[in-house]
Tab-separated table of C-alpha atoms in Angstrom:
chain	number	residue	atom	x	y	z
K	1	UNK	CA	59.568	72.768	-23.700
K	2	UNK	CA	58.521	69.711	-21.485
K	3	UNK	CA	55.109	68.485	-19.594
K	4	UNK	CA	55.983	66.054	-17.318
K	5	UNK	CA	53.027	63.792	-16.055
K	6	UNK	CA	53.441	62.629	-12.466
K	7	UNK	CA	51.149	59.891	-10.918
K	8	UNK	CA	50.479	57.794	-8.179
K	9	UNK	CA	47.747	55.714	-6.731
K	10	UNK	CA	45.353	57.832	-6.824
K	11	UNK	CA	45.500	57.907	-10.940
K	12	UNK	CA	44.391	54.595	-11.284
K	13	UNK	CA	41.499	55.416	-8.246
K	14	UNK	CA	40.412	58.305	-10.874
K	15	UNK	CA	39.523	55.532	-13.171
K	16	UNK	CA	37.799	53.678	-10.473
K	17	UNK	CA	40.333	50.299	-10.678
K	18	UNK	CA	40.601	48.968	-6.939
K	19	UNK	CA	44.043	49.389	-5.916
K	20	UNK	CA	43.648	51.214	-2.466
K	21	UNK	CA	45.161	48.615	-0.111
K	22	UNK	CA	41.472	48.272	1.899
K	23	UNK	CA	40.725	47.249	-2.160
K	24	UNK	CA	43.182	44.416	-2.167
K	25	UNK	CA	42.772	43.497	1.535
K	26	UNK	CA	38.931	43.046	0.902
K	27	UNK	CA	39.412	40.890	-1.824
K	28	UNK	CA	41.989	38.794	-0.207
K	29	UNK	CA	39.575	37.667	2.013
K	30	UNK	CA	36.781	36.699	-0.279
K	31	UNK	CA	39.731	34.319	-2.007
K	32	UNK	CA	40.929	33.154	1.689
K	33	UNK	CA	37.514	32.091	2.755
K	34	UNK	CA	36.330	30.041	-0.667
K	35	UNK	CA	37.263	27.711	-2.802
K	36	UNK	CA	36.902	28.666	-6.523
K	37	UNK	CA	35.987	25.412	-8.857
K	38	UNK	CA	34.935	27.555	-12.095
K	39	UNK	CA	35.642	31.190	-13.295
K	40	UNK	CA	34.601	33.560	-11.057
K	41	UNK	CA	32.172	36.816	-12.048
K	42	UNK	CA	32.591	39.949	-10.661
K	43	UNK	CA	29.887	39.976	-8.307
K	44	UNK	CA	31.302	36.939	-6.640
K	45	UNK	CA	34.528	38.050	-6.060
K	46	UNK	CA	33.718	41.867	-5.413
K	47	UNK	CA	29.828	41.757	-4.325
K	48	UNK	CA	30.627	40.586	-0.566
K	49	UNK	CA	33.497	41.903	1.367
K	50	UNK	CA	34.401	44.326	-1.013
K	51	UNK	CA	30.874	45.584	-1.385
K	52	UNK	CA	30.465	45.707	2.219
K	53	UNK	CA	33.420	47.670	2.703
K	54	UNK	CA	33.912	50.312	0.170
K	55	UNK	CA	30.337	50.454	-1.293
K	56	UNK	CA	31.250	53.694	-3.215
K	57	UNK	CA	33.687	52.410	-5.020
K	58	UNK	CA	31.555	49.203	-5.984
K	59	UNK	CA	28.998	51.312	-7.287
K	60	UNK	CA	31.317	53.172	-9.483
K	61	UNK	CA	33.401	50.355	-10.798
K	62	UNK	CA	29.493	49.071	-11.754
K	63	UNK	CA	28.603	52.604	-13.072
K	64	UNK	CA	32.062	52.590	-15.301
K	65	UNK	CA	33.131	49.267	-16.439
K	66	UNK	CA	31.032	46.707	-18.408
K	67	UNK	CA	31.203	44.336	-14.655
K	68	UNK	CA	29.105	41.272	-16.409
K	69	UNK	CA	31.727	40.540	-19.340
K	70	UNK	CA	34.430	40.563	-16.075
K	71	UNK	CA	35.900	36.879	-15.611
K	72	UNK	CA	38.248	35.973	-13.210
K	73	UNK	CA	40.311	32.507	-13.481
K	74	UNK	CA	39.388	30.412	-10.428
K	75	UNK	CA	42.704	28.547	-10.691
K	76	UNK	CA	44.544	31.693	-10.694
K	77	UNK	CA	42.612	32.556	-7.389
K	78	UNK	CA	43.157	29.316	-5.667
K	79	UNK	CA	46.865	29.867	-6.118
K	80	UNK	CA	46.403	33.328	-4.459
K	81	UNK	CA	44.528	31.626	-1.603
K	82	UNK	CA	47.376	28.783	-0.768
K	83	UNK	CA	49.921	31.630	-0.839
K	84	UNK	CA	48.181	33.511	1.804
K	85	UNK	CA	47.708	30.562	4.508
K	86	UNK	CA	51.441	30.921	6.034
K	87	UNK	CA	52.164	34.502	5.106
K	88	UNK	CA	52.875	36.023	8.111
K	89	UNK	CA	52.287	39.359	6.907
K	90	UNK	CA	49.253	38.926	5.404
K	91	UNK	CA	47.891	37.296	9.092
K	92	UNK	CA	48.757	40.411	10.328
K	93	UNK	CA	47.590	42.924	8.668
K	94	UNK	CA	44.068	40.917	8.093
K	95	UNK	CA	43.977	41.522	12.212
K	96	UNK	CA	44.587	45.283	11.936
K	97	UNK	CA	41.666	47.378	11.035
K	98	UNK	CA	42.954	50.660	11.407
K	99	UNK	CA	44.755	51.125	7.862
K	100	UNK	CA	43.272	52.394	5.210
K	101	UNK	CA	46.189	53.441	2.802
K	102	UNK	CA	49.241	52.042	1.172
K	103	UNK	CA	50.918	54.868	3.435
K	104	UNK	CA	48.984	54.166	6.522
K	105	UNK	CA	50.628	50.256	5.818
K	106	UNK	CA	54.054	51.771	5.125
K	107	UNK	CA	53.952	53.184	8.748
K	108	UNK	CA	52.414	49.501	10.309
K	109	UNK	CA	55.290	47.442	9.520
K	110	UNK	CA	57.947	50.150	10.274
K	111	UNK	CA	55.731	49.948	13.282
K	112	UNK	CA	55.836	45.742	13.530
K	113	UNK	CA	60.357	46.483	12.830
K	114	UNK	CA	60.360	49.366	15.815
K	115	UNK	CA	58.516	46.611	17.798
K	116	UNK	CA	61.025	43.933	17.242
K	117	UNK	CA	63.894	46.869	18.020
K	118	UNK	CA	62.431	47.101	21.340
K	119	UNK	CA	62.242	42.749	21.965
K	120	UNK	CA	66.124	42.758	20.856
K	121	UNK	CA	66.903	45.328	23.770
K	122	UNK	CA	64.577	43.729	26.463
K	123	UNK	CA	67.444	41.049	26.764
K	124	UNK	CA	69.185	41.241	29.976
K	125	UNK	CA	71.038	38.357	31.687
K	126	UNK	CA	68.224	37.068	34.235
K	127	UNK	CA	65.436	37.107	31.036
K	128	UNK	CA	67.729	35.022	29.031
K	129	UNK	CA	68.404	32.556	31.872
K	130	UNK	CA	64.472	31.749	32.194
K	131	UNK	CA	63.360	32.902	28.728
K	132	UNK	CA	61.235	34.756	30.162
K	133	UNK	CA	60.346	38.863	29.303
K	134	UNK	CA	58.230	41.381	30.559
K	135	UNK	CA	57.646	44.286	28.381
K	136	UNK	CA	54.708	46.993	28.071
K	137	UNK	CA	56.106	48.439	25.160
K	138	UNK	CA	55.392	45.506	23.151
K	139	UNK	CA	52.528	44.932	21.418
K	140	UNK	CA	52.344	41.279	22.405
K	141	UNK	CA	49.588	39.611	20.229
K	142	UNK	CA	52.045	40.735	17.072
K	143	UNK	CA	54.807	38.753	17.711
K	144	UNK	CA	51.592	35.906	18.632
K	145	UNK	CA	50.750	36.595	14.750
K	146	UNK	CA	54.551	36.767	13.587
K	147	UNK	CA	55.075	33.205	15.479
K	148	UNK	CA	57.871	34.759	17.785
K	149	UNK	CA	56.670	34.452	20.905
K	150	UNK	CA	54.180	32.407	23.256
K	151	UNK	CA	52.925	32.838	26.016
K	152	UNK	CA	53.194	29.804	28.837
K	153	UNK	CA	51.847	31.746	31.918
K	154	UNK	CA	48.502	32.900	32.879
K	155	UNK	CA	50.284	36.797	33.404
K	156	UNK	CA	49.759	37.743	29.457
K	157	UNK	CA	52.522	40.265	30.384
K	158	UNK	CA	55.079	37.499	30.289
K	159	UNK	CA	56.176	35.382	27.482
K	160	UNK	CA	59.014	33.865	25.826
K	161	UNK	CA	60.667	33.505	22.668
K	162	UNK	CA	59.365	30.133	20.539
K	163	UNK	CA	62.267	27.802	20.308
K	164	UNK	CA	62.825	27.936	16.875
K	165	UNK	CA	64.041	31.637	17.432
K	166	UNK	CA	66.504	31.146	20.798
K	167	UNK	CA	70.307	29.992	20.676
K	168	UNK	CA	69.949	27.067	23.569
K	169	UNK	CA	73.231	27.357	24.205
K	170	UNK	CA	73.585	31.354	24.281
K	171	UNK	CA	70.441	31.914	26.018
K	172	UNK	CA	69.901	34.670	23.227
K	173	UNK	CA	67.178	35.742	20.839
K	174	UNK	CA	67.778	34.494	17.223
K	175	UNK	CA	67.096	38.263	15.963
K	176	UNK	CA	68.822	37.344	12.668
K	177	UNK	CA	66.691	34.496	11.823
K	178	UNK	CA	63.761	36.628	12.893
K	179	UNK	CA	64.447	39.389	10.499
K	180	UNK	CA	65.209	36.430	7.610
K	181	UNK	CA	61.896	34.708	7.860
K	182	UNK	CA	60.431	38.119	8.121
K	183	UNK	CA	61.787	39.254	5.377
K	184	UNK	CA	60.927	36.576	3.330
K	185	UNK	CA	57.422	36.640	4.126
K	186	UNK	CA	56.905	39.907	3.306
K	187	UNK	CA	59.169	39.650	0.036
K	188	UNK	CA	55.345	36.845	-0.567
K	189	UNK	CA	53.316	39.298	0.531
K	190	UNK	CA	54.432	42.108	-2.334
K	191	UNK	CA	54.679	38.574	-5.034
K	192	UNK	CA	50.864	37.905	-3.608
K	193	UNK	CA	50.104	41.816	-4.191
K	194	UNK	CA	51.510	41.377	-7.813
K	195	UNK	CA	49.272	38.331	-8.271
K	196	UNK	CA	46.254	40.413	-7.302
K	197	UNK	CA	47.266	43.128	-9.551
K	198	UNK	CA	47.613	40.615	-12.545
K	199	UNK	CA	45.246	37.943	-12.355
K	200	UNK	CA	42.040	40.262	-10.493
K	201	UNK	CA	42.701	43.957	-11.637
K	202	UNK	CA	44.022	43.347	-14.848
K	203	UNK	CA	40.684	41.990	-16.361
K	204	UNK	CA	39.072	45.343	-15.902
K	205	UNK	CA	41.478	47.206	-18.643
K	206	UNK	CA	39.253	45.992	-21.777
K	207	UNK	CA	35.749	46.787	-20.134
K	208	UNK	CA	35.753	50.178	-19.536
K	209	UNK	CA	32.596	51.734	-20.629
K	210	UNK	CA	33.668	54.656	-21.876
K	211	UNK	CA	37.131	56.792	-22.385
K	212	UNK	CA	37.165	59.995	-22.253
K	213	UNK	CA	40.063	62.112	-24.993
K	214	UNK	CA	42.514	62.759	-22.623
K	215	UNK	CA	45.516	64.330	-24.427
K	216	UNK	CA	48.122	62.016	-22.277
K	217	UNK	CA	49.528	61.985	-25.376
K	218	UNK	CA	51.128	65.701	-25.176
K	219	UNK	CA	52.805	64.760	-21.960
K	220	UNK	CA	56.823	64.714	-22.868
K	221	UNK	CA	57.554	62.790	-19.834
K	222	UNK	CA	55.532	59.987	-18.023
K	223	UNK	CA	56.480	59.315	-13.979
K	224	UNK	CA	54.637	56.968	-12.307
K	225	UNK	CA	54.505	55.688	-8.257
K	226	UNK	CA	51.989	52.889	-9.768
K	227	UNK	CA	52.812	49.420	-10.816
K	228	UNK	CA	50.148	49.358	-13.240
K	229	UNK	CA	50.077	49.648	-17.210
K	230	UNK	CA	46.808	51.926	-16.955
K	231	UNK	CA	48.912	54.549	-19.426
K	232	UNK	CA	49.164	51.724	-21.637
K	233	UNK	CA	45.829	50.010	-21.508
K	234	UNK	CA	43.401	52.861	-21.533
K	235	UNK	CA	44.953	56.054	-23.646
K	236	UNK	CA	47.646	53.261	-25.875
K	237	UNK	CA	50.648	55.580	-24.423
K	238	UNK	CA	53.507	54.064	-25.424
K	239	UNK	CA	55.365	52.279	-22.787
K	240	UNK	CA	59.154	53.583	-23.651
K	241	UNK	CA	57.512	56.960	-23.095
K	242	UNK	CA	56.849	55.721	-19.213
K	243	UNK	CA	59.372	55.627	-16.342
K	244	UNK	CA	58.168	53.219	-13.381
K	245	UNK	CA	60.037	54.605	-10.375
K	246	UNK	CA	58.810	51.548	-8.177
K	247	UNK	CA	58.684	49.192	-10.360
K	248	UNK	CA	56.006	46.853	-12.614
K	249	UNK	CA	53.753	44.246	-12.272
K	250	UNK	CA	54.759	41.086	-14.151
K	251	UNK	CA	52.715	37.360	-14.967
K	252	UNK	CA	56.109	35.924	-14.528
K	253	UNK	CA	55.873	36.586	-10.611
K	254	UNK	CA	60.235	35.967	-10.541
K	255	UNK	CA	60.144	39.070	-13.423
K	256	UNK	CA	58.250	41.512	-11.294
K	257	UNK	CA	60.445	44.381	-9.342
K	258	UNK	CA	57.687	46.131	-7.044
K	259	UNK	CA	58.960	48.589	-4.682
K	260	UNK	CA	56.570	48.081	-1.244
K	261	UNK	CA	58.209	49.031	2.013
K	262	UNK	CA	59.406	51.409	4.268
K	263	UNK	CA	61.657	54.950	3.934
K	264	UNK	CA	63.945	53.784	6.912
K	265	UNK	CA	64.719	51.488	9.477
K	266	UNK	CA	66.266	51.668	12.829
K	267	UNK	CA	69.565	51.207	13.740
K	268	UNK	CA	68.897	48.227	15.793
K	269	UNK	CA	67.978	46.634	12.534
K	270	UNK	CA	70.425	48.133	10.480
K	271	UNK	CA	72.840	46.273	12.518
K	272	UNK	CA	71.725	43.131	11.680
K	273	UNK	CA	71.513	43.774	7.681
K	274	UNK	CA	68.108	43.935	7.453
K	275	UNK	CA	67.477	46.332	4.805
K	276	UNK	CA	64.952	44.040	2.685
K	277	UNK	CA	62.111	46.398	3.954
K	278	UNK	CA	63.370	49.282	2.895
K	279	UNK	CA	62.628	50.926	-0.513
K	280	UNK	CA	66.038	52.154	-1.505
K	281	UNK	CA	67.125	48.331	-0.576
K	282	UNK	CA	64.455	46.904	-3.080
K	283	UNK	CA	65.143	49.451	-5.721
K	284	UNK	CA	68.720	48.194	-6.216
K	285	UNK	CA	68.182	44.668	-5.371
K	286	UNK	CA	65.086	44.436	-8.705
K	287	UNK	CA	66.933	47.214	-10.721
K	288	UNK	CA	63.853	49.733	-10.469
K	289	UNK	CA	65.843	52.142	-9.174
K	290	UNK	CA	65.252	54.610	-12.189
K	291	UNK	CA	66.165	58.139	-13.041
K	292	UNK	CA	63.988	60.865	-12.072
K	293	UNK	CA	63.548	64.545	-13.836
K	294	UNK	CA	67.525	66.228	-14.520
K	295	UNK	CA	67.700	69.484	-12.725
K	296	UNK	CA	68.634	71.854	-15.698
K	297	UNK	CA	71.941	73.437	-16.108
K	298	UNK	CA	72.937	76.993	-15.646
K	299	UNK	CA	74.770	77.288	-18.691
K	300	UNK	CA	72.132	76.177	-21.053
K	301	UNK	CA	72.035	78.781	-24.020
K	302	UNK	CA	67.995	78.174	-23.617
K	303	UNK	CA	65.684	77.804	-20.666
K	304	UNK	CA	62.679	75.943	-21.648
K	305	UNK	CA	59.063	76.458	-19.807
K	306	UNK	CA	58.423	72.885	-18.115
K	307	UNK	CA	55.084	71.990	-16.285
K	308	UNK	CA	54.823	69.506	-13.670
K	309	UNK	CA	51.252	67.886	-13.954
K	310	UNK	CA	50.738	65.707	-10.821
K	311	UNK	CA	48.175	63.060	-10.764
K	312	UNK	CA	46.950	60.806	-7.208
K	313	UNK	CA	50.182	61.403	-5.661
K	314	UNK	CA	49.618	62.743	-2.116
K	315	UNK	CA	52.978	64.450	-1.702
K	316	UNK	CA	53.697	62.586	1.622
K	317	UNK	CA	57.467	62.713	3.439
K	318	UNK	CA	57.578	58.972	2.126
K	319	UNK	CA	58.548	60.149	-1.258
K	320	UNK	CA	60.195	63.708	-0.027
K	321	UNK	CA	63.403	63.204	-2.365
K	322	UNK	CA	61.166	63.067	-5.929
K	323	UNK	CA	59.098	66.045	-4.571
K	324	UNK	CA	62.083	68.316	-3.340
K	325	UNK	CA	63.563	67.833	-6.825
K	326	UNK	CA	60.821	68.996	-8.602
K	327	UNK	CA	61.216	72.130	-6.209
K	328	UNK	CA	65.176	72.511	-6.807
K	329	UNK	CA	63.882	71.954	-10.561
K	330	UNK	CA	61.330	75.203	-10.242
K	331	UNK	CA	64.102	77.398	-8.310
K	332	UNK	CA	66.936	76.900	-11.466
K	333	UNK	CA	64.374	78.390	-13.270
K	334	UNK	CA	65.653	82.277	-14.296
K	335	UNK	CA	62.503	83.069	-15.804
K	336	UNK	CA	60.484	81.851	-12.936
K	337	UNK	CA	58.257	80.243	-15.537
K	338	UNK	CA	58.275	76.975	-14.717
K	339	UNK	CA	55.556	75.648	-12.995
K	340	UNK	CA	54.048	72.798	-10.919
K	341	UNK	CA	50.291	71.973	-11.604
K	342	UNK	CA	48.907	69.969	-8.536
K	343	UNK	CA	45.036	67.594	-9.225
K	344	UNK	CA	43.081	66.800	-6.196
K	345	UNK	CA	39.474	64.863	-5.424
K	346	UNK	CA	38.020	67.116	-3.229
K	347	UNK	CA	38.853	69.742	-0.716
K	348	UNK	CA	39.949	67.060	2.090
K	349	UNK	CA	42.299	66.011	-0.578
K	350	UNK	CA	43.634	69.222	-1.465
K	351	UNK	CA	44.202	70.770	2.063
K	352	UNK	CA	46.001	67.076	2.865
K	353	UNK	CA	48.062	67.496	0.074
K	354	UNK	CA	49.041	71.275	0.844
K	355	UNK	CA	50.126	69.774	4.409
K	356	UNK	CA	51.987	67.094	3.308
K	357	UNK	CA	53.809	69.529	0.418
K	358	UNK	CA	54.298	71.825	3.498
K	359	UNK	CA	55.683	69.837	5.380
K	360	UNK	CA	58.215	68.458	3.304
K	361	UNK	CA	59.323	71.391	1.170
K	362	UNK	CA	58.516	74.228	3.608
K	363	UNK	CA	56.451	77.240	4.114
K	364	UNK	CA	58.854	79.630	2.353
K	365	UNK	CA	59.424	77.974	-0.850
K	366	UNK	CA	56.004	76.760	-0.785
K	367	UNK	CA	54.060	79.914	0.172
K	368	UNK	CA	56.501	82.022	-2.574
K	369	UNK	CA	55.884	79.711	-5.102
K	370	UNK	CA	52.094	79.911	-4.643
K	371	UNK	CA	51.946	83.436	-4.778
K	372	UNK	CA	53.803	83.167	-8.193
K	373	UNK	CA	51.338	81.242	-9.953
K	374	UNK	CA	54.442	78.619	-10.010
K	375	UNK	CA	52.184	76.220	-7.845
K	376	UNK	CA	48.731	75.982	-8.332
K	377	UNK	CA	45.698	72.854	-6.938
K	378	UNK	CA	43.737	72.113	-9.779
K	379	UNK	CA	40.434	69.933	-9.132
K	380	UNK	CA	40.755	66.489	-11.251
K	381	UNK	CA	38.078	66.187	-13.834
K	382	UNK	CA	38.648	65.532	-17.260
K	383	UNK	CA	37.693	68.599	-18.482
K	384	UNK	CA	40.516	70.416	-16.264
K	385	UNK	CA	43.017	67.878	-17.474
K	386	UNK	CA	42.205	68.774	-20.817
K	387	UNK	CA	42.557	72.504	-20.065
K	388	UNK	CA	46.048	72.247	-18.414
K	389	UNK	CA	47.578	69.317	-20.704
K	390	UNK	CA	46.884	72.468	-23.843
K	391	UNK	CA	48.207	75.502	-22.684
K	392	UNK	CA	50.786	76.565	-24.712
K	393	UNK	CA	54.583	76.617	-23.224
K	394	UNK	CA	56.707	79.144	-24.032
K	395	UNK	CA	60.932	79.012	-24.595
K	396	UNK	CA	63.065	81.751	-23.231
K	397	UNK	CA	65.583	82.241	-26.125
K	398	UNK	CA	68.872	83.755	-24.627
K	399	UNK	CA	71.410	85.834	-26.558
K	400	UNK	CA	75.239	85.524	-25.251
């Protein structure tokens, strides 16, 4: 009999740690704009930009964690701000207002990658002569960000390609060298992300107020989307009993293996190798590419009840392979017993995550399922987790 824990981002949201990417982005900016010459308190670091942006949040971080014995190490956070002044990625994404989750930034730089796609085909003979292009489909102040193009005329419509990225002698964009420095920068970006993880969220583990008896403990299996040893730091779950299927945050920044990127790239890129942003890519490349749940055999003399308990994962297409296996998991299932037990916020966060498990799974299976009992949305409070982690299982002994 197994109880499999599932969680994502929003896990470590439940316990009010500030890991939503407007969290980090916030943040990043307070460290950006000052220069730190002692230890830094928590209102100093999170009572400005931060405060001004996700208010909510810095009320309940206030409300839960003991904020005045927080400490942050102001050397730590000057090395944070030198790495961001020539990220490219991170002078992006500071200009882009409109994201407010880790998926909504998934879908900006496969955005910034279709972009380049479409600056690679705008090549024709007379535009390579005159490096000079003309192209409404681009979103021109990017590339101004990325340091790919310029513009030399007063038409903003026209520009051409900085020298550092045109073969002279070819008349051709450098798109390899492009994607390389790209790359790179954004391989900074995710060791900056790991930094802010380490050296800022870190210090909040051991100054939490209270903790309430979860029974974690019962879980048989521990999944996690998160790079964070919450598990660990809050309920003392012991860390061989955790798999992290995008890898873990590390002090040793050349140690860390975190998975932060896209589902799939175009075939324009593919053709030039650049796989780097992709998650399957990364997953080999830092060997986090880790087992998920066995679908059970048919010739098992046993089938054992097994509950899926899934925690601030929002069931989006960008993980659909873990989530249809969990389904294929369900239908091996003779008894039909086995079940999938879904946590949400609110009501907004349950109907999004019925869409999203809709649309990657299907109304059949999803709407059969349902009417089972085999999938059921759960509202996340610690009381209900305590309910659900203790209901008995049950084993289906069969006789041959």
């Amino acid at each position: 009999m197994a109880k499999i824990l599932i969680t994502g981002n929003g896990f470590d949201l439940f316990h009010h740690l500030p890991t939503k990417y407007q969290h980090f982005m916030s943040v990043m900016k307070t460290i950006e704009n000052n220069q730190f010459d002692n230890d830094v308190s928590f209102d100093e670091l999170f009572g400005h930009e931060f405060k001004m942006d996700s208010s909510n949040d810095y009320s309940a971080i206030v409300d839960n964690y003991k904020v005045e014995n927080v400490l942050f190490n102001h050397e730590k956070l000057n090395k944070i701000k030198e790495m961001l002044k020539d990220n490219l990625w991170y002078k992006y994404f500071s200009t882009v207002l409109e994201i407010d989750t880790w998926i909504d930034f998934e879908v900006e730089v496969e955005n910034v990658l279709k972009q380049l796609s479409v600056l690679i085909k705008s090549e024709n003979p007379q535009s390579k002569k005159v490096n000079n292009f003309r192209d409404v489909a681009i979103n021109y102040p990017d590339f101004n960000l990325f340091g790919i193009i310029e513009h030399k005329f007063d038409d903003k419509e026209v520009f051409s390609v900085t020298e550092k990225y045109l073969d002279k002698r070819k008349r051709e964009i450098k798109s390899k060298d492009i994607l390389h420095d790209l790359s790179r920068s954004f391989e900074e970006f995710i060791i900056i992300f790991n930094r802010y993880l380490v050296d800022v969220v870190y210090n909040f583990y051991g100054e939490l107020a209270n903790i309430d008896n979860v029974p974690f403990h019962l879980m048989t299996e521990i999944y996690t989307f998160n790079y964070t040893a919450t598990l660990e730091n809050i309920y003392n779950i012991d860390k061989s009993k955790i798999i992290y299927l995008h890898g873990e945050v590390n002090e040793d920044c050349q140690k860390q293996n975190l998975v932060l990127g896209v589902s799939e790239i175009s075939e324009d890129i593919k053709i030039e190798k650049a796989y780097d942003f992709t998650k399957y890519f990364q997953k080999i490349k830092k060997n986090s590419n880790k087992k998920f749940i066995e679908i059970p055999s048919k010739n098992k003399g046993y089938d054992e009840e097994t509950v899926f308990y899934i925690i601030g994962h929002s069931l989006d297409k960008s993980d659909s392979n873990y989530i249809v296996n969990m389904f294929n998991f369900l239908k091996e299932d003779r008894f039909d017993k086995c079940r999938i037990c879904v946590f949400y916020y609110d009501s907004k966060d349950r109907d999004s995550k019925i869409r999203n498990v809709l649309n990657v799974v299907g109304e059949e299976t999803i709407s059969k399922m349902h009417r089972d009992d085999r999938l059921s949305f759960v509202e996340l409070n610690n009381k209900n987790l305590i309910i659900e982690f203790n209901k008995k299982l049950y084993k289906h002994e069969i006789y041959i």
